[in-house]
Amino acid sequence: MVTDTEWKAIIENNPSYDDQFRYAVKTTKIFCRPSCPSRPPKRENITVYYDFTEPEKDGFRPCKRCQPNGKPVDDTLWVEEIDTIVQEQYAENLTLKELAYLAHGSESHLRHVFKKVTQKTPSQRLLDIRLTAAKKALLSSDKTISQIAREVGLPNVSYFIKKFKEVYGQSPKQYQLKHHENRHSTTLSKLIE
Ligand SMILES: [Zn+2]
């Protein structure tokens, strides 16, 4: 996928390879110039392109920082990139710092732009996605609350319960029980019919 020479150019941010290839990162869906100053991703997640128009055809988006298309990446597009990362990696221990690294920007810039475009901070957005995923898991499985909390990236159970309550007005357990009652009564009414 990546030759040793290309890999070396990437980790050394070598600008003399900028007219030779672009590299795209599977986990973040972003592509860069070899000279991009962002922290390099894992080698196995990289795909190298010699035709600079190919990465976008494959669904990758240009990096905000190194502008691999030679033109600025506007804020809306960058927010889409950030949002994709949040949606794909919410289950991980995703901090603002990590998100900024993955999205190739500084923490403060990322927070500022995200808020400006979506009226929400990246942390609020991340929490929304985690709670929505938790709600879905509560409805579709018999997993314990702490299992679900862990799976959606909120391993601190009391924090998870507190936030769930704030947003949905009931605890995860109440929510799960209520739904299960509904499910059972549906089964029961089917039996009676
Ligand atoms: Zn870049």
Short mmCIF file of N, CA and C and ligand atoms in Angstrom, two decimals:
data_model
loop_
_atom_site.label_atom_id
_atom_site.label_comp_id
_atom_site.label_asym_id
_atom_site.label_seq_id
_atom_site.Cartn_x
_atom_site.Cartn_y
_atom_site.Cartn_z
N MET A 1 0.84 -1.22 0.00
CA MET A 1 0.00 0.00 0.00
C MET A 1 0.88 1.27 0.00
N VAL A 2 1.82 1.32 0.94
CA VAL A 2 2.72 2.47 1.04
C VAL A 2 4.15 1.94 0.96
N THR A 3 4.94 2.50 0.06
CA THR A 3 6.34 2.05 0.00
C THR A 3 7.12 2.69 1.14
N ASP A 4 8.29 2.16 1.41
CA ASP A 4 9.12 2.73 2.49
C ASP A 4 9.48 4.19 2.21
N THR A 5 9.77 4.48 0.95
CA THR A 5 10.12 5.85 0.57
C THR A 5 8.95 6.80 0.82
N GLU A 6 7.75 6.35 0.45
CA GLU A 6 6.56 7.19 0.65
C GLU A 6 6.30 7.39 2.14
N TRP A 7 6.42 6.31 2.87
CA TRP A 7 6.19 6.38 4.31
C TRP A 7 7.18 7.36 4.97
N LYS A 8 8.42 7.28 4.53
CA LYS A 8 9.45 8.17 5.06
C LYS A 8 9.09 9.63 4.74
N ALA A 9 8.65 9.86 3.50
CA ALA A 9 8.25 11.23 3.11
C ALA A 9 7.12 11.74 3.99
N ILE A 10 6.18 10.83 4.31
CA ILE A 10 5.03 11.23 5.13
C ILE A 10 5.46 11.56 6.56
N ILE A 11 6.27 10.70 7.15
CA ILE A 11 6.63 10.98 8.55
C ILE A 11 7.61 12.14 8.68
N GLU A 12 8.32 12.41 7.59
CA GLU A 12 9.24 13.57 7.64
C GLU A 12 8.61 14.85 7.09
N ASN A 13 7.33 14.78 6.72
CA ASN A 13 6.61 15.93 6.12
C ASN A 13 7.42 16.55 4.97
N ASN A 14 7.88 15.69 4.11
CA ASN A 14 8.81 16.13 3.07
C ASN A 14 8.10 16.78 1.87
N PRO A 15 8.28 18.09 1.68
CA PRO A 15 7.54 18.81 0.62
C PRO A 15 8.00 18.44 -0.79
N SER A 16 9.17 17.82 -0.92
CA SER A 16 9.61 17.51 -2.28
C SER A 16 8.82 16.37 -2.90
N TYR A 17 7.95 15.72 -2.11
CA TYR A 17 7.09 14.68 -2.67
C TYR A 17 5.67 15.18 -2.96
N ASP A 18 5.44 16.46 -2.66
CA ASP A 18 4.08 16.99 -2.83
C ASP A 18 3.55 16.92 -4.25
N ASP A 19 4.44 16.96 -5.23
CA ASP A 19 3.94 16.85 -6.61
C ASP A 19 3.91 15.40 -7.09
N GLN A 20 4.22 14.46 -6.19
CA GLN A 20 4.23 13.06 -6.61
C GLN A 20 3.03 12.25 -6.13
N PHE A 21 2.61 12.48 -4.90
CA PHE A 21 1.47 11.68 -4.42
C PHE A 21 0.68 12.38 -3.32
N ARG A 22 -0.50 11.83 -3.07
CA ARG A 22 -1.32 12.22 -1.93
C ARG A 22 -1.55 10.96 -1.10
N TYR A 23 -1.77 11.12 0.19
CA TYR A 23 -2.12 9.92 0.95
C TYR A 23 -3.45 10.13 1.68
N ALA A 24 -4.25 9.07 1.66
CA ALA A 24 -5.58 9.13 2.27
C ALA A 24 -5.59 8.20 3.47
N VAL A 25 -6.34 8.63 4.49
CA VAL A 25 -6.38 7.85 5.73
C VAL A 25 -7.76 7.23 5.90
N LYS A 26 -7.77 5.92 5.96
CA LYS A 26 -9.02 5.15 6.02
C LYS A 26 -9.89 5.53 7.22
N THR A 27 -9.26 5.68 8.37
CA THR A 27 -10.03 5.90 9.61
C THR A 27 -10.67 7.27 9.70
N THR A 28 -10.10 8.27 9.03
CA THR A 28 -10.66 9.62 9.15
C THR A 28 -11.29 10.10 7.85
N LYS A 29 -11.04 9.37 6.77
CA LYS A 29 -11.58 9.74 5.46
C LYS A 29 -11.02 11.06 4.95
N ILE A 30 -9.81 11.41 5.39
CA ILE A 30 -9.18 12.66 4.97
C ILE A 30 -7.93 12.33 4.15
N PHE A 31 -7.64 13.18 3.14
CA PHE A 31 -6.37 12.97 2.43
C PHE A 31 -5.48 14.21 2.50
N CYS A 32 -4.18 13.97 2.38
CA CYS A 32 -3.16 14.99 2.64
C CYS A 32 -2.04 14.97 1.62
N ARG A 33 -1.26 16.07 1.66
CA ARG A 33 0.03 16.08 0.97
C ARG A 33 1.05 15.37 1.87
N PRO A 34 2.11 14.83 1.26
CA PRO A 34 3.16 14.23 2.09
C PRO A 34 3.71 15.21 3.13
N SER A 35 3.72 16.51 2.79
CA SER A 35 4.32 17.50 3.69
C SER A 35 3.40 17.92 4.83
N CYS A 36 2.19 17.37 4.89
CA CYS A 36 1.24 17.81 5.92
C CYS A 36 1.86 17.70 7.32
N PRO A 37 1.81 18.79 8.10
CA PRO A 37 2.42 18.76 9.42
C PRO A 37 1.62 17.99 10.47
N SER A 38 0.46 17.45 10.10
CA SER A 38 -0.33 16.69 11.08
C SER A 38 0.43 15.43 11.51
N ARG A 39 0.14 15.00 12.72
CA ARG A 39 0.78 13.78 13.23
C ARG A 39 0.43 12.62 12.29
N PRO A 40 1.42 11.84 11.86
CA PRO A 40 1.09 10.79 10.88
C PRO A 40 0.19 9.71 11.46
N PRO A 41 -0.71 9.18 10.64
CA PRO A 41 -1.60 8.11 11.08
C PRO A 41 -0.85 6.78 11.08
N LYS A 42 -1.54 5.72 11.42
CA LYS A 42 -0.93 4.40 11.35
C LYS A 42 -0.71 4.03 9.89
N ARG A 43 0.43 3.44 9.64
CA ARG A 43 0.81 3.12 8.27
C ARG A 43 -0.23 2.23 7.57
N GLU A 44 -0.79 1.26 8.31
CA GLU A 44 -1.73 0.33 7.66
C GLU A 44 -3.05 0.99 7.25
N ASN A 45 -3.30 2.20 7.73
CA ASN A 45 -4.55 2.88 7.37
C ASN A 45 -4.41 3.81 6.16
N ILE A 46 -3.21 3.82 5.58
CA ILE A 46 -2.93 4.76 4.51
C ILE A 46 -3.08 4.14 3.12
N THR A 47 -3.68 4.90 2.21
CA THR A 47 -3.68 4.54 0.79
C THR A 47 -3.00 5.68 0.04
N VAL A 48 -2.11 5.33 -0.87
CA VAL A 48 -1.39 6.35 -1.63
C VAL A 48 -2.03 6.51 -3.02
N TYR A 49 -2.15 7.76 -3.45
CA TYR A 49 -2.72 8.06 -4.77
C TYR A 49 -1.73 8.87 -5.59
N TYR A 50 -1.58 8.49 -6.84
CA TYR A 50 -0.71 9.25 -7.74
C TYR A 50 -1.53 10.19 -8.60
N ASP A 51 -2.80 9.87 -8.76
CA ASP A 51 -3.71 10.76 -9.47
C ASP A 51 -4.44 11.55 -8.38
N PHE A 52 -4.20 12.86 -8.34
CA PHE A 52 -4.70 13.68 -7.22
C PHE A 52 -6.22 13.84 -7.20
N THR A 53 -6.88 13.44 -8.30
CA THR A 53 -8.34 13.57 -8.32
C THR A 53 -9.01 12.30 -7.77
N GLU A 54 -8.22 11.25 -7.63
CA GLU A 54 -8.79 9.96 -7.19
C GLU A 54 -9.31 9.93 -5.75
N PRO A 55 -8.58 10.53 -4.80
CA PRO A 55 -9.05 10.39 -3.40
C PRO A 55 -10.50 10.85 -3.21
N GLU A 56 -10.85 11.98 -3.84
CA GLU A 56 -12.22 12.47 -3.67
C GLU A 56 -13.24 11.54 -4.32
N LYS A 57 -12.85 10.93 -5.44
CA LYS A 57 -13.75 9.97 -6.08
C LYS A 57 -13.99 8.78 -5.16
N ASP A 58 -13.01 8.47 -4.33
CA ASP A 58 -13.15 7.36 -3.39
C ASP A 58 -13.77 7.79 -2.07
N GLY A 59 -14.26 9.02 -2.00
CA GLY A 59 -14.97 9.46 -0.80
C GLY A 59 -14.10 10.12 0.27
N PHE A 60 -12.83 10.41 -0.05
CA PHE A 60 -11.99 11.12 0.92
C PHE A 60 -12.16 12.62 0.77
N ARG A 61 -11.91 13.34 1.87
CA ARG A 61 -12.05 14.79 1.84
C ARG A 61 -10.71 15.46 2.08
N PRO A 62 -10.54 16.64 1.46
CA PRO A 62 -9.25 17.32 1.60
C PRO A 62 -8.98 17.80 3.03
N CYS A 63 -7.75 17.69 3.44
CA CYS A 63 -7.33 18.14 4.76
C CYS A 63 -7.38 19.67 4.83
N LYS A 64 -7.92 20.14 5.95
CA LYS A 64 -8.04 21.58 6.15
C LYS A 64 -6.66 22.24 6.22
N ARG A 65 -5.72 21.51 6.76
CA ARG A 65 -4.43 22.09 7.05
C ARG A 65 -3.51 22.20 5.83
N CYS A 66 -3.34 21.09 5.10
CA CYS A 66 -2.36 21.13 4.01
C CYS A 66 -3.01 21.37 2.64
N GLN A 67 -4.34 21.44 2.59
CA GLN A 67 -5.07 21.78 1.37
C GLN A 67 -4.53 21.03 0.14
N PRO A 68 -4.72 19.73 0.10
CA PRO A 68 -4.12 18.91 -0.95
C PRO A 68 -4.65 19.19 -2.35
N ASN A 69 -5.73 19.95 -2.47
CA ASN A 69 -6.23 20.33 -3.80
C ASN A 69 -5.71 21.70 -4.22
N GLY A 70 -4.91 22.29 -3.36
CA GLY A 70 -4.37 23.61 -3.68
C GLY A 70 -5.37 24.73 -3.47
N LYS A 71 -6.48 24.44 -2.82
CA LYS A 71 -7.42 25.51 -2.50
C LYS A 71 -7.94 25.34 -1.07
N PRO A 72 -8.32 26.44 -0.43
CA PRO A 72 -8.75 26.35 0.96
C PRO A 72 -9.96 25.45 1.15
N VAL A 73 -10.02 24.77 2.27
CA VAL A 73 -11.16 23.94 2.62
C VAL A 73 -12.11 24.80 3.44
N ASP A 74 -13.34 24.97 2.97
CA ASP A 74 -14.19 25.89 3.73
C ASP A 74 -14.70 25.24 5.03
N ASP A 75 -15.16 26.10 5.92
CA ASP A 75 -15.52 25.65 7.27
C ASP A 75 -16.62 24.59 7.26
N THR A 76 -17.61 24.75 6.38
CA THR A 76 -18.71 23.79 6.34
C THR A 76 -18.21 22.40 5.99
N LEU A 77 -17.33 22.34 5.02
CA LEU A 77 -16.77 21.05 4.62
C LEU A 77 -15.95 20.46 5.76
N TRP A 78 -15.23 21.32 6.42
CA TRP A 78 -14.39 20.82 7.52
C TRP A 78 -15.27 20.27 8.66
N VAL A 79 -16.36 20.95 8.92
CA VAL A 79 -17.28 20.49 9.96
C VAL A 79 -17.87 19.12 9.57
N GLU A 80 -18.14 18.95 8.29
CA GLU A 80 -18.61 17.63 7.83
C GLU A 80 -17.56 16.56 8.09
N GLU A 81 -16.32 16.92 7.85
CA GLU A 81 -15.23 15.97 8.11
C GLU A 81 -15.19 15.61 9.59
N ILE A 82 -15.28 16.63 10.42
CA ILE A 82 -15.23 16.41 11.87
C ILE A 82 -16.40 15.53 12.30
N ASP A 83 -17.57 15.84 11.75
CA ASP A 83 -18.76 15.09 12.12
C ASP A 83 -18.66 13.62 11.71
N THR A 84 -18.09 13.38 10.55
CA THR A 84 -17.88 11.99 10.11
C THR A 84 -17.00 11.25 11.10
N ILE A 85 -15.96 11.91 11.53
CA ILE A 85 -15.04 11.27 12.49
C ILE A 85 -15.78 10.97 13.80
N VAL A 86 -16.56 11.93 14.26
CA VAL A 86 -17.30 11.74 15.51
C VAL A 86 -18.27 10.56 15.37
N GLN A 87 -18.96 10.51 14.24
CA GLN A 87 -19.93 9.43 14.05
C GLN A 87 -19.28 8.06 13.95
N GLU A 88 -18.08 8.03 13.39
CA GLU A 88 -17.43 6.74 13.22
C GLU A 88 -16.66 6.30 14.44
N GLN A 89 -16.26 7.26 15.27
CA GLN A 89 -15.36 6.88 16.37
C GLN A 89 -15.88 7.24 17.75
N TYR A 90 -17.18 7.51 17.87
CA TYR A 90 -17.74 7.92 19.16
C TYR A 90 -17.51 6.88 20.26
N ALA A 91 -17.42 5.61 19.85
CA ALA A 91 -17.27 4.55 20.85
C ALA A 91 -15.87 4.53 21.46
N GLU A 92 -14.93 5.19 20.80
CA GLU A 92 -13.56 5.24 21.31
C GLU A 92 -13.45 6.33 22.37
N ASN A 93 -12.29 6.36 22.98
CA ASN A 93 -12.04 7.40 23.96
C ASN A 93 -11.70 8.70 23.22
N LEU A 94 -12.71 9.31 22.65
CA LEU A 94 -12.50 10.45 21.76
C LEU A 94 -12.55 11.77 22.52
N THR A 95 -11.39 12.36 22.76
CA THR A 95 -11.34 13.66 23.44
C THR A 95 -11.24 14.76 22.38
N LEU A 96 -11.37 15.99 22.82
CA LEU A 96 -11.23 17.11 21.87
C LEU A 96 -9.83 17.11 21.26
N LYS A 97 -8.86 16.78 22.09
CA LYS A 97 -7.48 16.75 21.62
C LYS A 97 -7.30 15.71 20.51
N GLU A 98 -7.85 14.52 20.75
CA GLU A 98 -7.76 13.44 19.77
C GLU A 98 -8.51 13.82 18.49
N LEU A 99 -9.67 14.41 18.68
CA LEU A 99 -10.48 14.81 17.53
C LEU A 99 -9.74 15.86 16.69
N ALA A 100 -9.11 16.80 17.36
CA ALA A 100 -8.35 17.84 16.66
C ALA A 100 -7.21 17.21 15.88
N TYR A 101 -6.57 16.24 16.48
CA TYR A 101 -5.49 15.54 15.77
C TYR A 101 -6.03 14.80 14.54
N LEU A 102 -7.16 14.09 14.72
CA LEU A 102 -7.73 13.33 13.60
C LEU A 102 -8.22 14.25 12.50
N ALA A 103 -8.74 15.42 12.87
CA ALA A 103 -9.31 16.34 11.88
C ALA A 103 -8.29 17.36 11.39
N HIS A 104 -7.06 17.22 11.83
CA HIS A 104 -5.96 18.07 11.36
C HIS A 104 -6.17 19.55 11.62
N GLY A 105 -6.45 19.89 12.84
CA GLY A 105 -6.55 21.31 13.21
C GLY A 105 -6.17 21.48 14.66
N SER A 106 -6.15 22.71 15.12
CA SER A 106 -5.88 22.91 16.54
C SER A 106 -7.19 22.77 17.31
N GLU A 107 -7.08 22.47 18.60
CA GLU A 107 -8.28 22.28 19.42
C GLU A 107 -9.16 23.53 19.43
N SER A 108 -8.54 24.68 19.66
CA SER A 108 -9.34 25.90 19.80
C SER A 108 -10.00 26.28 18.47
N HIS A 109 -9.27 26.09 17.38
CA HIS A 109 -9.83 26.40 16.07
C HIS A 109 -10.99 25.45 15.75
N LEU A 110 -10.79 24.21 16.06
CA LEU A 110 -11.81 23.21 15.80
C LEU A 110 -13.10 23.54 16.57
N ARG A 111 -12.94 23.85 17.85
CA ARG A 111 -14.11 24.16 18.67
C ARG A 111 -14.84 25.40 18.14
N HIS A 112 -14.04 26.40 17.80
CA HIS A 112 -14.60 27.66 17.32
C HIS A 112 -15.40 27.47 16.02
N VAL A 113 -14.78 26.80 15.06
CA VAL A 113 -15.43 26.62 13.75
C VAL A 113 -16.66 25.72 13.87
N PHE A 114 -16.54 24.66 14.65
CA PHE A 114 -17.66 23.73 14.80
C PHE A 114 -18.86 24.43 15.41
N LYS A 115 -18.60 25.22 16.42
CA LYS A 115 -19.67 25.96 17.10
C LYS A 115 -20.30 26.98 16.15
N LYS A 116 -19.46 27.64 15.40
CA LYS A 116 -19.95 28.67 14.47
C LYS A 116 -20.89 28.05 13.43
N VAL A 117 -20.53 26.90 12.92
CA VAL A 117 -21.31 26.27 11.85
C VAL A 117 -22.53 25.53 12.40
N THR A 118 -22.41 24.84 13.53
CA THR A 118 -23.51 23.98 13.98
C THR A 118 -24.22 24.50 15.24
N GLN A 119 -23.73 25.59 15.83
CA GLN A 119 -24.27 26.11 17.10
C GLN A 119 -24.07 25.14 18.27
N LYS A 120 -23.27 24.14 18.06
CA LYS A 120 -22.97 23.20 19.13
C LYS A 120 -21.47 23.03 19.24
N THR A 121 -21.00 22.71 20.45
CA THR A 121 -19.57 22.40 20.55
C THR A 121 -19.35 20.96 20.10
N PRO A 122 -18.14 20.62 19.69
CA PRO A 122 -17.87 19.23 19.31
C PRO A 122 -18.21 18.26 20.46
N SER A 123 -17.98 18.69 21.69
CA SER A 123 -18.28 17.80 22.83
C SER A 123 -19.78 17.55 22.96
N GLN A 124 -20.59 18.58 22.73
CA GLN A 124 -22.05 18.39 22.77
C GLN A 124 -22.50 17.42 21.68
N ARG A 125 -21.94 17.61 20.50
CA ARG A 125 -22.28 16.75 19.37
C ARG A 125 -21.89 15.29 19.68
N LEU A 126 -20.72 15.13 20.25
CA LEU A 126 -20.25 13.79 20.60
C LEU A 126 -21.19 13.14 21.62
N LEU A 127 -21.59 13.92 22.61
CA LEU A 127 -22.50 13.39 23.63
C LEU A 127 -23.85 13.01 23.01
N ASP A 128 -24.37 13.87 22.14
CA ASP A 128 -25.64 13.56 21.44
C ASP A 128 -25.57 12.21 20.74
N ILE A 129 -24.50 12.02 20.00
CA ILE A 129 -24.35 10.78 19.23
C ILE A 129 -24.24 9.58 20.16
N ARG A 130 -23.50 9.76 21.26
CA ARG A 130 -23.34 8.66 22.21
C ARG A 130 -24.66 8.30 22.87
N LEU A 131 -25.43 9.32 23.24
CA LEU A 131 -26.71 9.04 23.91
C LEU A 131 -27.72 8.42 22.95
N THR A 132 -27.70 8.88 21.71
CA THR A 132 -28.60 8.28 20.71
C THR A 132 -28.26 6.81 20.50
N ALA A 133 -26.96 6.52 20.44
CA ALA A 133 -26.53 5.13 20.28
C ALA A 133 -26.93 4.30 21.51
N ALA A 134 -26.85 4.91 22.68
CA ALA A 134 -27.21 4.21 23.92
C ALA A 134 -28.71 3.89 23.91
N LYS A 135 -29.50 4.85 23.48
CA LYS A 135 -30.95 4.67 23.42
C LYS A 135 -31.29 3.48 22.52
N LYS A 136 -30.64 3.44 21.38
CA LYS A 136 -30.85 2.36 20.44
C LYS A 136 -30.48 1.01 21.06
N ALA A 137 -29.34 1.00 21.75
CA ALA A 137 -28.88 -0.25 22.38
C ALA A 137 -29.82 -0.68 23.50
N LEU A 138 -30.38 0.29 24.23
CA LEU A 138 -31.31 -0.03 25.30
C LEU A 138 -32.57 -0.67 24.75
N LEU A 139 -32.97 -0.23 23.58
CA LEU A 139 -34.19 -0.76 22.95
C LEU A 139 -33.96 -2.13 22.33
N SER A 140 -32.76 -2.34 21.81
CA SER A 140 -32.58 -3.53 20.98
C SER A 140 -31.82 -4.66 21.67
N SER A 141 -31.40 -4.46 22.91
CA SER A 141 -30.64 -5.53 23.55
C SER A 141 -30.98 -5.63 25.02
N ASP A 142 -30.54 -6.70 25.62
CA ASP A 142 -30.74 -6.87 27.06
C ASP A 142 -29.44 -6.66 27.81
N LYS A 143 -28.54 -5.89 27.23
CA LYS A 143 -27.27 -5.61 27.88
C LYS A 143 -27.48 -4.76 29.12
N THR A 144 -26.51 -4.84 30.03
CA THR A 144 -26.62 -4.03 31.24
C THR A 144 -26.30 -2.58 30.92
N ILE A 145 -26.70 -1.70 31.84
CA ILE A 145 -26.45 -0.27 31.65
C ILE A 145 -24.95 0.00 31.53
N SER A 146 -24.15 -0.66 32.36
CA SER A 146 -22.72 -0.35 32.30
C SER A 146 -22.08 -0.88 31.02
N GLN A 147 -22.59 -2.01 30.53
CA GLN A 147 -22.10 -2.51 29.23
C GLN A 147 -22.38 -1.49 28.13
N ILE A 148 -23.59 -1.01 28.12
CA ILE A 148 -23.99 -0.06 27.09
C ILE A 148 -23.20 1.24 27.22
N ALA A 149 -23.04 1.70 28.44
CA ALA A 149 -22.27 2.93 28.68
C ALA A 149 -20.87 2.80 28.09
N ARG A 150 -20.25 1.65 28.37
CA ARG A 150 -18.90 1.40 27.85
C ARG A 150 -18.90 1.38 26.33
N GLU A 151 -19.87 0.70 25.77
CA GLU A 151 -19.91 0.55 24.31
C GLU A 151 -20.10 1.85 23.55
N VAL A 152 -20.75 2.83 24.18
CA VAL A 152 -20.95 4.09 23.47
C VAL A 152 -19.89 5.13 23.83
N GLY A 153 -18.86 4.69 24.53
CA GLY A 153 -17.76 5.60 24.82
C GLY A 153 -17.93 6.43 26.08
N LEU A 154 -18.87 6.02 26.96
CA LEU A 154 -19.06 6.74 28.22
C LEU A 154 -18.88 5.77 29.39
N PRO A 155 -17.64 5.31 29.59
CA PRO A 155 -17.41 4.26 30.59
C PRO A 155 -17.72 4.66 32.03
N ASN A 156 -17.79 5.95 32.29
CA ASN A 156 -18.17 6.38 33.63
C ASN A 156 -19.69 6.30 33.76
N VAL A 157 -20.17 5.24 34.42
CA VAL A 157 -21.61 4.93 34.40
C VAL A 157 -22.45 6.04 35.04
N SER A 158 -21.99 6.58 36.15
CA SER A 158 -22.82 7.61 36.80
C SER A 158 -22.92 8.86 35.94
N TYR A 159 -21.85 9.18 35.25
CA TYR A 159 -21.89 10.31 34.32
C TYR A 159 -22.87 10.01 33.18
N PHE A 160 -22.80 8.79 32.68
CA PHE A 160 -23.70 8.36 31.60
C PHE A 160 -25.17 8.49 32.04
N ILE A 161 -25.47 7.97 33.24
CA ILE A 161 -26.85 8.02 33.73
C ILE A 161 -27.32 9.47 33.92
N LYS A 162 -26.44 10.28 34.47
CA LYS A 162 -26.77 11.69 34.71
C LYS A 162 -27.11 12.40 33.38
N LYS A 163 -26.26 12.20 32.39
CA LYS A 163 -26.48 12.87 31.11
C LYS A 163 -27.72 12.33 30.40
N PHE A 164 -27.93 11.03 30.48
CA PHE A 164 -29.09 10.42 29.84
C PHE A 164 -30.37 11.02 30.42
N LYS A 165 -30.38 11.13 31.75
CA LYS A 165 -31.53 11.71 32.44
C LYS A 165 -31.77 13.15 32.03
N GLU A 166 -30.69 13.91 31.95
CA GLU A 166 -30.79 15.32 31.56
C GLU A 166 -31.45 15.47 30.20
N VAL A 167 -31.07 14.60 29.29
CA VAL A 167 -31.56 14.73 27.91
C VAL A 167 -32.93 14.08 27.72
N TYR A 168 -33.16 12.90 28.29
CA TYR A 168 -34.41 12.18 28.02
C TYR A 168 -35.41 12.18 29.17
N GLY A 169 -35.04 12.82 30.28
CA GLY A 169 -35.98 12.93 31.39
C GLY A 169 -36.25 11.65 32.14
N GLN A 170 -35.52 10.61 31.88
CA GLN A 170 -35.63 9.37 32.64
C GLN A 170 -34.29 8.64 32.62
N SER A 171 -34.11 7.74 33.57
CA SER A 171 -32.82 7.04 33.62
C SER A 171 -32.80 5.97 32.53
N PRO A 172 -31.60 5.53 32.14
CA PRO A 172 -31.51 4.47 31.13
C PRO A 172 -32.30 3.22 31.54
N LYS A 173 -32.24 2.90 32.83
CA LYS A 173 -32.95 1.71 33.33
C LYS A 173 -34.46 1.87 33.15
N GLN A 174 -34.97 3.04 33.56
CA GLN A 174 -36.41 3.31 33.38
C GLN A 174 -36.80 3.19 31.91
N TYR A 175 -35.94 3.78 31.08
CA TYR A 175 -36.20 3.76 29.65
C TYR A 175 -36.25 2.33 29.12
N GLN A 176 -35.30 1.53 29.55
CA GLN A 176 -35.21 0.13 29.10
C GLN A 176 -36.42 -0.67 29.60
N LEU A 177 -36.76 -0.51 30.88
CA LEU A 177 -37.88 -1.26 31.46
C LEU A 177 -39.19 -0.92 30.78
N LYS A 178 -39.38 0.37 30.57
CA LYS A 178 -40.61 0.83 29.95
C LYS A 178 -40.79 0.18 28.58
N HIS A 179 -39.69 0.18 27.85
CA HIS A 179 -39.78 -0.39 26.51
C HIS A 179 -40.03 -1.89 26.56
N HIS A 180 -39.34 -2.55 27.49
CA HIS A 180 -39.53 -3.99 27.58
C HIS A 180 -40.96 -4.35 27.97
N GLU A 181 -41.54 -3.55 28.86
CA GLU A 181 -42.95 -3.77 29.21
C GLU A 181 -43.82 -3.69 27.96
N ASN A 182 -43.56 -2.65 27.16
CA ASN A 182 -44.34 -2.49 25.93
C ASN A 182 -44.20 -3.70 25.03
N ARG A 183 -42.95 -4.16 24.94
CA ARG A 183 -42.69 -5.27 24.05
C ARG A 183 -43.43 -6.52 24.55
N HIS A 184 -43.37 -6.72 25.89
CA HIS A 184 -44.02 -7.90 26.44
C HIS A 184 -45.54 -7.82 26.31
N SER A 185 -46.09 -6.63 26.52
CA SER A 185 -47.54 -6.55 26.41
C SER A 185 -47.99 -6.75 24.97
N THR A 186 -47.15 -6.33 24.03
CA THR A 186 -47.47 -6.58 22.62
C THR A 186 -47.49 -8.09 22.36
N THR A 187 -46.48 -8.78 22.88
CA THR A 187 -46.42 -10.22 22.72
C THR A 187 -47.67 -10.88 23.34
N LEU A 188 -48.01 -10.38 24.51
CA LEU A 188 -49.15 -10.93 25.23
C LEU A 188 -50.45 -10.72 24.44
N SER A 189 -50.64 -9.50 23.92
CA SER A 189 -51.87 -9.25 23.20
C SER A 189 -51.95 -10.10 21.94
N LYS A 190 -50.77 -10.38 21.39
CA LYS A 190 -50.75 -11.26 20.20
C LYS A 190 -51.19 -12.67 20.60
N LEU A 191 -50.77 -13.10 21.79
CA LEU A 191 -51.13 -14.43 22.26
C LEU A 191 -52.63 -14.54 22.49
N ILE A 192 -53.19 -13.46 23.05
CA ILE A 192 -54.62 -13.46 23.34
C ILE A 192 -55.45 -13.52 22.06
N GLU A 193 -54.99 -12.78 21.05
CA GLU A 193 -55.68 -12.83 19.78
C GLU A 193 -55.68 -14.27 19.29
ZN ZN B 1 -3.07 17.44 5.72
#
